[in-house]
Short mmCIF file of C-alpha atoms and ligand atoms in Angstrom, two decimals:
data_model
loop_
_atom_site.label_atom_id
_atom_site.label_comp_id
_atom_site.label_asym_id
_atom_site.label_seq_id
_atom_site.Cartn_x
_atom_site.Cartn_y
_atom_site.Cartn_z
CA MET A 1 148.78 -5.51 89.82
CA GLN A 2 152.35 -5.77 91.19
CA ILE A 3 153.03 -3.45 94.12
CA THR A 4 156.66 -2.74 94.99
CA VAL A 5 157.31 -1.79 98.60
CA LYS A 6 160.05 0.49 99.91
CA GLN A 7 159.77 0.62 103.66
CA ALA A 8 160.68 3.67 105.70
CA PRO A 9 163.95 3.03 107.56
CA GLU A 10 163.44 2.47 111.30
CA ASN A 11 165.16 5.74 112.18
CA HIS A 12 162.86 7.68 109.85
CA ARG A 13 159.62 6.40 111.34
CA ARG A 14 157.28 8.95 112.76
CA GLN A 15 156.22 9.14 116.38
CA ARG A 16 152.98 7.19 116.73
CA PRO A 17 150.36 8.60 119.09
CA LYS A 18 150.00 6.74 122.39
CA SER A 19 146.83 5.08 123.56
CA GLY A 20 144.57 7.66 125.21
CA GLU A 21 146.28 10.57 123.42
CA LYS A 22 143.82 13.09 121.98
CA LEU A 23 143.56 12.66 118.21
CA GLY A 24 142.04 15.31 115.96
CA PHE A 25 141.12 14.79 112.32
CA GLY A 26 143.60 14.79 109.46
CA ASN A 27 146.67 16.29 111.09
CA LEU A 28 148.74 13.13 111.63
CA PHE A 29 149.89 10.75 108.91
CA SER A 30 151.32 7.26 109.00
CA ASP A 31 154.72 6.04 107.75
CA HIS A 32 153.85 5.05 104.19
CA MET A 33 151.81 6.05 101.17
CA PHE A 34 150.69 4.27 97.99
CA LEU A 35 151.44 5.85 94.60
CA MET A 36 150.65 4.85 91.01
CA ASP A 37 151.21 6.73 87.71
CA TYR A 38 149.03 6.94 84.64
CA THR A 39 150.05 8.04 81.19
CA SER A 40 147.58 8.20 78.36
CA GLY A 41 148.34 5.41 75.89
CA LYS A 42 150.26 3.39 78.51
CA GLY A 43 147.73 3.08 81.32
CA TRP A 44 148.48 2.63 85.02
CA GLU A 45 151.99 1.58 86.11
CA ASN A 46 154.54 1.78 88.93
CA ALA A 47 152.19 0.75 91.73
CA ARG A 48 154.35 1.31 94.80
CA ILE A 49 154.30 1.81 98.54
CA VAL A 50 156.97 4.24 99.71
CA PRO A 51 157.74 6.29 102.84
CA TYR A 52 155.22 9.12 103.40
CA GLY A 53 156.56 12.43 102.16
CA PRO A 54 156.19 15.40 99.80
CA ILE A 55 155.50 14.77 96.13
CA SER A 56 157.01 16.94 93.43
CA LEU A 57 154.84 18.66 90.81
CA ASP A 58 155.59 21.03 87.96
CA PRO A 59 154.10 24.47 88.82
CA SER A 60 152.07 24.18 85.62
CA ALA A 61 150.60 20.80 86.68
CA MET A 62 147.00 20.92 85.52
CA VAL A 63 145.48 20.09 88.90
CA LEU A 64 146.90 23.32 90.34
CA HIS A 65 145.15 25.46 87.75
CA TYR A 66 141.95 23.75 86.70
CA GLY A 67 141.19 21.55 89.67
CA GLN A 68 141.05 18.18 87.92
CA GLU A 69 141.04 16.14 91.13
CA ILE A 70 138.95 13.53 92.94
CA PHE A 71 139.19 11.80 96.29
CA GLU A 72 137.61 9.27 98.62
CA GLY A 73 137.34 8.91 102.38
CA MET A 74 137.03 5.73 104.44
CA LYS A 75 138.32 4.14 107.64
CA ALA A 76 140.27 1.09 108.78
CA TYR A 77 139.77 -0.01 112.36
CA TYR A 78 140.26 -2.90 114.76
CA ALA A 79 137.14 -4.98 115.29
CA ARG A 80 136.52 -6.41 118.78
CA ASP A 81 138.15 -9.71 117.79
CA GLY A 82 141.35 -7.91 116.76
CA ALA A 83 140.78 -8.15 112.99
CA VAL A 84 141.68 -5.14 110.84
CA CYS A 85 138.56 -4.19 108.90
CA LEU A 86 137.30 -1.84 106.19
CA PHE A 87 133.62 -0.91 105.82
CA ARG A 88 132.19 -1.27 102.28
CA PRO A 89 135.46 -0.25 100.55
CA ASP A 90 134.16 -1.64 97.25
CA ARG A 91 131.51 1.10 97.30
CA ASN A 92 134.17 3.78 97.68
CA ALA A 93 136.20 2.25 94.85
CA GLU A 94 133.17 2.20 92.55
CA ARG A 95 132.36 5.81 93.43
CA MET A 96 136.00 6.79 92.78
CA ASN A 97 135.54 5.44 89.25
CA ARG A 98 132.27 7.34 88.75
CA SER A 99 133.94 10.54 89.97
CA ALA A 100 136.86 9.80 87.62
CA ALA A 101 134.55 9.43 84.62
CA ARG A 102 132.88 12.80 85.39
CA MET A 103 136.22 14.60 85.80
CA CYS A 104 137.91 13.04 82.72
CA LEU A 105 140.30 11.05 84.90
CA PRO A 106 141.19 7.37 84.28
CA GLU A 107 139.41 4.62 86.17
CA ILE A 108 141.21 1.98 88.23
CA PRO A 109 139.80 -1.56 88.45
CA VAL A 110 138.01 -1.94 91.80
CA GLU A 111 140.13 -5.01 92.63
CA ASP A 112 143.33 -2.99 92.15
CA GLN A 113 142.06 -0.18 94.39
CA LEU A 114 141.21 -2.73 97.07
CA ALA A 115 144.63 -4.42 96.73
CA ALA A 116 146.34 -1.04 97.15
CA LEU A 117 144.25 -0.29 100.26
CA ARG A 118 144.94 -3.68 101.80
CA GLY A 119 148.68 -3.48 101.09
CA LEU A 120 149.03 -0.03 102.64
CA VAL A 121 146.82 -0.67 105.67
CA ARG A 122 148.56 -3.98 106.38
CA LEU A 123 151.99 -2.35 106.30
CA ASP A 124 150.93 0.56 108.55
CA ARG A 125 148.62 -1.49 110.78
CA GLU A 126 150.45 -0.32 113.90
CA TRP A 127 149.06 3.14 113.10
CA ILE A 128 145.46 2.02 113.57
CA PRO A 129 144.46 3.39 116.96
CA LYS A 130 142.90 0.94 119.40
CA ASP A 131 140.97 3.48 121.48
CA GLU A 132 137.17 3.24 121.44
CA GLY A 133 135.78 4.88 118.29
CA ALA A 134 139.20 5.85 116.91
CA SER A 135 140.30 4.65 113.45
CA LEU A 136 142.80 5.02 110.64
CA TYR A 137 141.34 7.47 108.12
CA ILE A 138 142.15 6.61 104.49
CA ARG A 139 142.30 9.24 101.76
CA PRO A 140 142.66 7.91 98.17
CA THR A 141 143.25 10.83 95.79
CA MET A 142 143.75 11.31 92.05
CA ILE A 143 145.29 14.42 90.48
CA ALA A 144 146.10 15.73 86.99
CA THR A 145 149.89 16.05 86.84
CA GLU A 146 150.61 16.90 83.21
CA ALA A 147 152.61 20.13 82.88
CA GLY A 148 150.85 22.74 80.75
CA LEU A 149 148.20 25.43 80.87
CA GLY A 150 146.10 24.27 77.94
CA VAL A 151 142.58 23.44 79.10
CA ARG A 152 142.11 19.74 78.33
CA PRO A 153 142.03 16.44 80.20
CA SER A 154 145.51 15.74 81.58
CA ALA A 155 147.44 12.96 79.82
CA GLU A 156 149.35 12.26 83.05
CA VAL A 157 147.74 11.40 86.35
CA LEU A 158 148.89 10.45 89.84
CA TYR A 159 146.82 8.25 92.16
CA PHE A 160 147.90 8.18 95.79
CA ILE A 161 146.60 6.96 99.12
CA ILE A 162 147.58 8.48 102.45
CA THR A 163 146.33 7.38 105.86
CA GLY A 164 146.38 8.77 109.38
CA PRO A 165 144.95 8.05 112.83
CA VAL A 166 141.81 10.00 113.79
CA GLY A 167 139.96 10.20 117.08
CA ALA A 168 136.37 9.29 117.90
CA TYR A 169 133.98 11.80 116.36
CA TYR A 170 131.94 12.11 119.54
CA PRO A 171 134.41 12.28 122.43
CA ARG A 172 131.74 14.01 124.55
CA GLY A 173 128.68 12.05 123.46
CA PHE A 174 126.25 12.27 120.58
CA ASP A 175 125.93 16.10 120.41
CA PRO A 176 123.29 17.53 118.03
CA VAL A 177 124.49 20.34 115.74
CA ARG A 178 123.03 23.81 115.03
CA ILE A 179 122.39 24.28 111.33
CA LEU A 180 122.04 27.48 109.29
CA VAL A 181 119.94 27.18 106.13
CA GLU A 182 122.11 28.72 103.37
CA GLU A 183 120.04 30.90 101.06
CA GLN A 184 122.71 32.85 99.22
CA TYR A 185 125.39 30.37 98.13
CA VAL A 186 124.91 26.89 96.65
CA ARG A 187 127.17 23.84 96.76
CA ALA A 188 126.33 22.38 93.36
CA ALA A 189 123.87 22.65 90.49
CA LYS A 190 122.26 19.84 88.51
CA GLY A 191 124.50 19.14 85.54
CA GLY A 192 127.54 20.34 87.48
CA VAL A 193 129.96 18.20 89.48
CA GLY A 194 128.01 17.87 92.75
CA GLU A 195 127.74 14.10 92.47
CA ALA A 196 131.51 13.70 91.99
CA LYS A 197 133.75 13.71 95.05
CA THR A 198 135.99 16.47 93.76
CA GLY A 199 137.90 19.12 95.69
CA GLY A 200 136.24 22.01 93.86
CA ASN A 201 132.92 21.28 95.58
CA TYR A 202 134.70 21.77 98.89
CA ALA A 203 136.41 24.98 97.79
CA ALA A 204 132.97 26.25 96.73
CA SER A 205 131.54 25.49 100.16
CA LEU A 206 134.16 27.18 102.35
CA LEU A 207 132.77 30.73 102.40
CA ALA A 208 129.26 29.71 103.43
CA ALA A 209 130.63 27.43 106.17
CA LYS A 210 132.96 30.18 107.39
CA ASN A 211 130.12 32.72 107.57
CA ALA A 212 127.88 30.24 109.37
CA LYS A 213 130.61 29.49 111.95
CA ALA A 214 131.10 33.23 112.56
CA LEU A 215 127.39 33.37 113.44
CA GLY A 216 127.76 30.48 115.89
CA PHE A 217 126.39 27.67 113.72
CA ASP A 218 128.11 24.32 113.20
CA GLN A 219 127.24 23.77 109.54
CA VAL A 220 125.03 24.91 106.67
CA LEU A 221 122.06 23.21 105.04
CA TRP A 222 122.43 23.46 101.26
CA LEU A 223 119.42 24.22 99.08
CA ASP A 224 118.95 23.55 95.36
CA ALA A 225 120.68 25.94 92.97
CA GLY A 226 117.61 26.66 90.86
CA GLN A 227 115.01 27.85 93.35
CA ARG A 228 116.57 27.65 96.83
CA SER A 229 113.43 25.68 97.80
CA PHE A 230 114.61 22.10 98.11
CA VAL A 231 117.03 20.59 100.60
CA GLU A 232 120.21 19.00 99.21
CA GLU A 233 122.86 18.16 101.83
CA VAL A 234 124.09 19.29 105.24
CA GLY A 235 127.71 20.49 105.25
CA THR A 236 129.62 17.54 103.75
CA MET A 237 126.99 14.98 104.71
CA ASN A 238 123.77 13.61 103.27
CA ILE A 239 120.61 14.63 105.14
CA PHE A 240 117.69 12.61 106.51
CA PHE A 241 114.36 13.68 108.03
CA LEU A 242 111.90 11.61 110.03
CA LEU A 243 108.69 13.29 108.85
CA GLY A 244 105.34 11.95 110.02
CA GLY A 245 106.96 8.59 110.74
CA GLU A 246 108.53 8.34 107.28
CA LEU A 247 112.30 8.50 106.77
CA VAL A 248 112.84 10.97 103.94
CA THR A 249 116.01 11.95 102.07
CA PRO A 250 116.48 13.92 98.83
CA PRO A 251 116.88 11.73 95.72
CA LEU A 252 120.21 11.38 93.88
CA SER A 253 119.22 13.63 91.04
CA GLY A 254 122.59 14.97 89.97
CA SER A 255 123.73 17.57 92.50
CA ILE A 256 123.96 15.33 95.56
CA LEU A 257 126.91 13.17 96.55
CA PRO A 258 125.84 9.49 96.69
CA GLY A 259 127.06 8.68 100.20
CA VAL A 260 127.95 5.14 101.20
CA THR A 261 126.55 5.89 104.66
CA ARG A 262 123.36 7.21 103.02
CA ASP A 263 122.95 3.85 101.30
CA THR A 264 123.67 2.01 104.56
CA VAL A 265 121.00 4.05 106.39
CA LEU A 266 118.40 3.41 103.66
CA THR A 267 119.17 -0.32 103.64
CA LEU A 268 118.83 -0.64 107.43
CA ALA A 269 115.66 1.46 107.60
CA ARG A 270 114.00 -0.69 104.91
CA GLU A 271 115.10 -3.81 106.75
CA TRP A 272 113.52 -2.42 109.94
CA LYS A 273 110.26 -1.85 108.03
CA ILE A 274 110.44 1.90 108.52
CA PRO A 275 108.66 3.66 105.61
CA VAL A 276 111.38 5.23 103.44
CA ALA A 277 111.12 7.82 100.67
CA GLU A 278 113.79 9.28 98.40
CA ARG A 279 111.94 12.38 97.29
CA PRO A 280 112.44 16.15 97.02
CA VAL A 281 112.04 17.87 100.42
CA GLU A 282 111.10 21.54 100.59
CA ILE A 283 112.79 23.65 103.23
CA ASP A 284 109.34 25.04 104.13
CA GLU A 285 108.17 21.51 104.92
CA VAL A 286 111.20 21.04 107.19
CA MET A 287 110.71 24.35 109.06
CA LYS A 288 106.97 23.78 109.45
CA GLY A 289 107.51 20.19 110.56
CA ALA A 290 110.10 21.23 113.13
CA ALA A 291 107.71 23.85 114.52
CA ASP A 292 104.61 21.59 114.71
CA GLY A 293 106.45 18.41 115.68
CA THR A 294 105.73 16.33 112.53
CA LEU A 295 109.49 16.48 111.98
CA SER A 296 110.58 14.28 114.86
CA GLU A 297 114.23 13.89 113.81
CA ALA A 298 116.84 15.17 111.40
CA PHE A 299 120.39 13.87 111.00
CA GLY A 300 123.33 13.92 108.62
CA SER A 301 125.15 10.78 107.41
CA GLY A 302 128.80 10.41 106.39
CA THR A 303 131.86 8.27 107.00
CA ALA A 304 133.50 10.56 109.57
CA ALA A 305 130.57 11.01 111.98
CA VAL A 306 128.47 8.05 110.75
CA ILE A 307 125.29 9.78 112.04
CA SER A 308 125.19 13.42 113.13
CA PRO A 309 121.91 14.53 114.76
CA VAL A 310 120.59 18.01 113.96
CA GLY A 311 119.45 20.00 117.01
CA SER A 312 118.00 23.01 115.19
CA PHE A 313 117.55 24.71 111.84
CA SER A 314 117.79 28.46 111.41
CA CYS A 315 116.15 29.99 108.34
CA ARG A 316 115.46 33.68 107.61
CA GLY A 317 116.34 34.66 111.15
CA ARG A 318 114.05 32.09 112.78
CA GLU A 319 115.59 29.14 114.63
CA VAL A 320 113.47 26.05 115.26
CA ALA A 321 114.58 23.11 117.42
CA VAL A 322 114.16 19.51 116.26
CA ASN A 323 113.09 17.00 118.93
CA GLY A 324 113.73 19.59 121.65
CA GLY A 325 117.35 19.90 120.49
CA LYS A 326 118.13 16.32 121.51
CA ALA A 327 119.36 13.38 119.44
CA GLY A 328 116.40 11.28 118.25
CA GLU A 329 115.77 7.58 118.85
CA LEU A 330 116.26 6.56 115.22
CA ALA A 331 119.55 8.49 114.95
CA VAL A 332 120.84 6.71 118.07
CA ARG A 333 119.60 3.32 116.82
CA LEU A 334 121.27 3.77 113.42
CA PHE A 335 124.53 4.94 114.99
CA ARG A 336 124.60 1.92 117.33
CA GLU A 337 123.69 -0.52 114.55
CA ILE A 338 126.26 0.77 112.04
CA THR A 339 129.12 1.03 114.53
CA GLY A 340 128.03 -2.31 116.05
CA ILE A 341 128.31 -4.00 112.64
CA GLN A 342 131.63 -2.26 112.03
CA TYR A 343 133.15 -3.48 115.29
CA GLY A 344 131.81 -7.00 114.83
CA GLU A 345 129.37 -6.81 117.77
CA ILE A 346 126.35 -7.15 115.47
CA GLU A 347 126.13 -9.75 112.72
CA ASP A 348 127.26 -8.44 109.31
CA ARG A 349 124.15 -9.53 107.40
CA HIS A 350 125.05 -7.65 104.23
CA ARG A 351 128.75 -8.55 103.92
CA TRP A 352 129.73 -4.93 104.41
CA ILE A 353 132.91 -5.73 106.36
CA HIS A 354 136.13 -6.49 104.50
CA ARG A 355 138.85 -8.03 106.63
CA VAL A 356 142.30 -6.86 105.71
CA GLU A 357 143.86 -9.95 107.24
C1 PLP B 401 131.83 12.23 101.09
C2 PLP B 401 130.58 13.05 101.12
C3 PLP B 401 129.39 12.60 101.72
C4 PLP B 401 129.28 11.32 102.52
O1 PLP B 401 129.62 10.19 101.85
P1 PLP B 401 129.99 8.85 102.65
O2 PLP B 401 130.32 7.89 101.59
O3 PLP B 401 128.78 8.47 103.43
O4 PLP B 401 131.14 9.20 103.54
C5 PLP B 401 128.27 13.40 101.62
N1 PLP B 401 128.30 14.59 101.00
C6 PLP B 401 129.43 15.07 100.43
C7 PLP B 401 129.41 16.39 99.77
C8 PLP B 401 130.61 14.33 100.48
O5 PLP B 401 131.72 14.81 99.92
#
């Protein structure tokens, strides 16, 4: 794949945040973006890096009406030795292609996705923050751009990657979150698009999250669409329980997003000889376990937070603390191990780190 590069003129560069400046999530973007066009019959072409800026779409562009869209999320960061690194980007690229297949969008060879990432991150490397825990968030996205209101897979598609500096997820320490068990709305049903990383799943989740926040909770715990009995995910993260000494997470049975961090957690736990089970988990088992102490820990896993400990679950008006509302030992150990591998402080035994240069 040939990538043409048009650099932003010096006088059009954006103001980069200074070291120590407070960074939020997703409100600052770097100088450049990667774009590539697809036309059915011709394939992918015009791979290019250009100055960051608005893109133009016909108002009838299919993505705006029928939501044919997918995305990914990952981070670039400086390791301790000064190398620019990505964590398991091949996994994100493979998942992008699985999401694409589900949403009738064209796949992109993994090697080409990685070349696009490397080219963009290398060019905007000065945007990678050097503060502890901060990183450059990367958002690859694919949208249906064909003009027309007929319901069919778009014959024209745009793939783009934007990046921007984000702050450490835990500026005030490893704070456990308060979770509301959602019994009315569901995120995804088996057979639907829950295992694809597509924007519609997020649109579907907004109302429940908004209601939960109004009640003082941080996030919702999603239950299965059929019976509202089994646990699925927490907010936009995968969920883990340490139940009777066994690390349990719901299986990837169609409605759950296959998280890269989920896979990382399972791999490490197995390596540490912790009993692991991917099996259906009933919400009743979770609530009972939290009350009688067999549930010693619960935490979410995802790229942004890495590990997010759960302090309590609230279900049918009853709130039960997990581990006294404090982060558990395993959650802390996993967080330290994963971030330690990422920053090059712990040996990368699984070749998870990709150096950009
Ligand atoms: C992206 C995502 C996750 C986490 O995936 P990671 O690859 O670990 O970042 C979990 N659940 C949902 C719904 C997601 O969109």
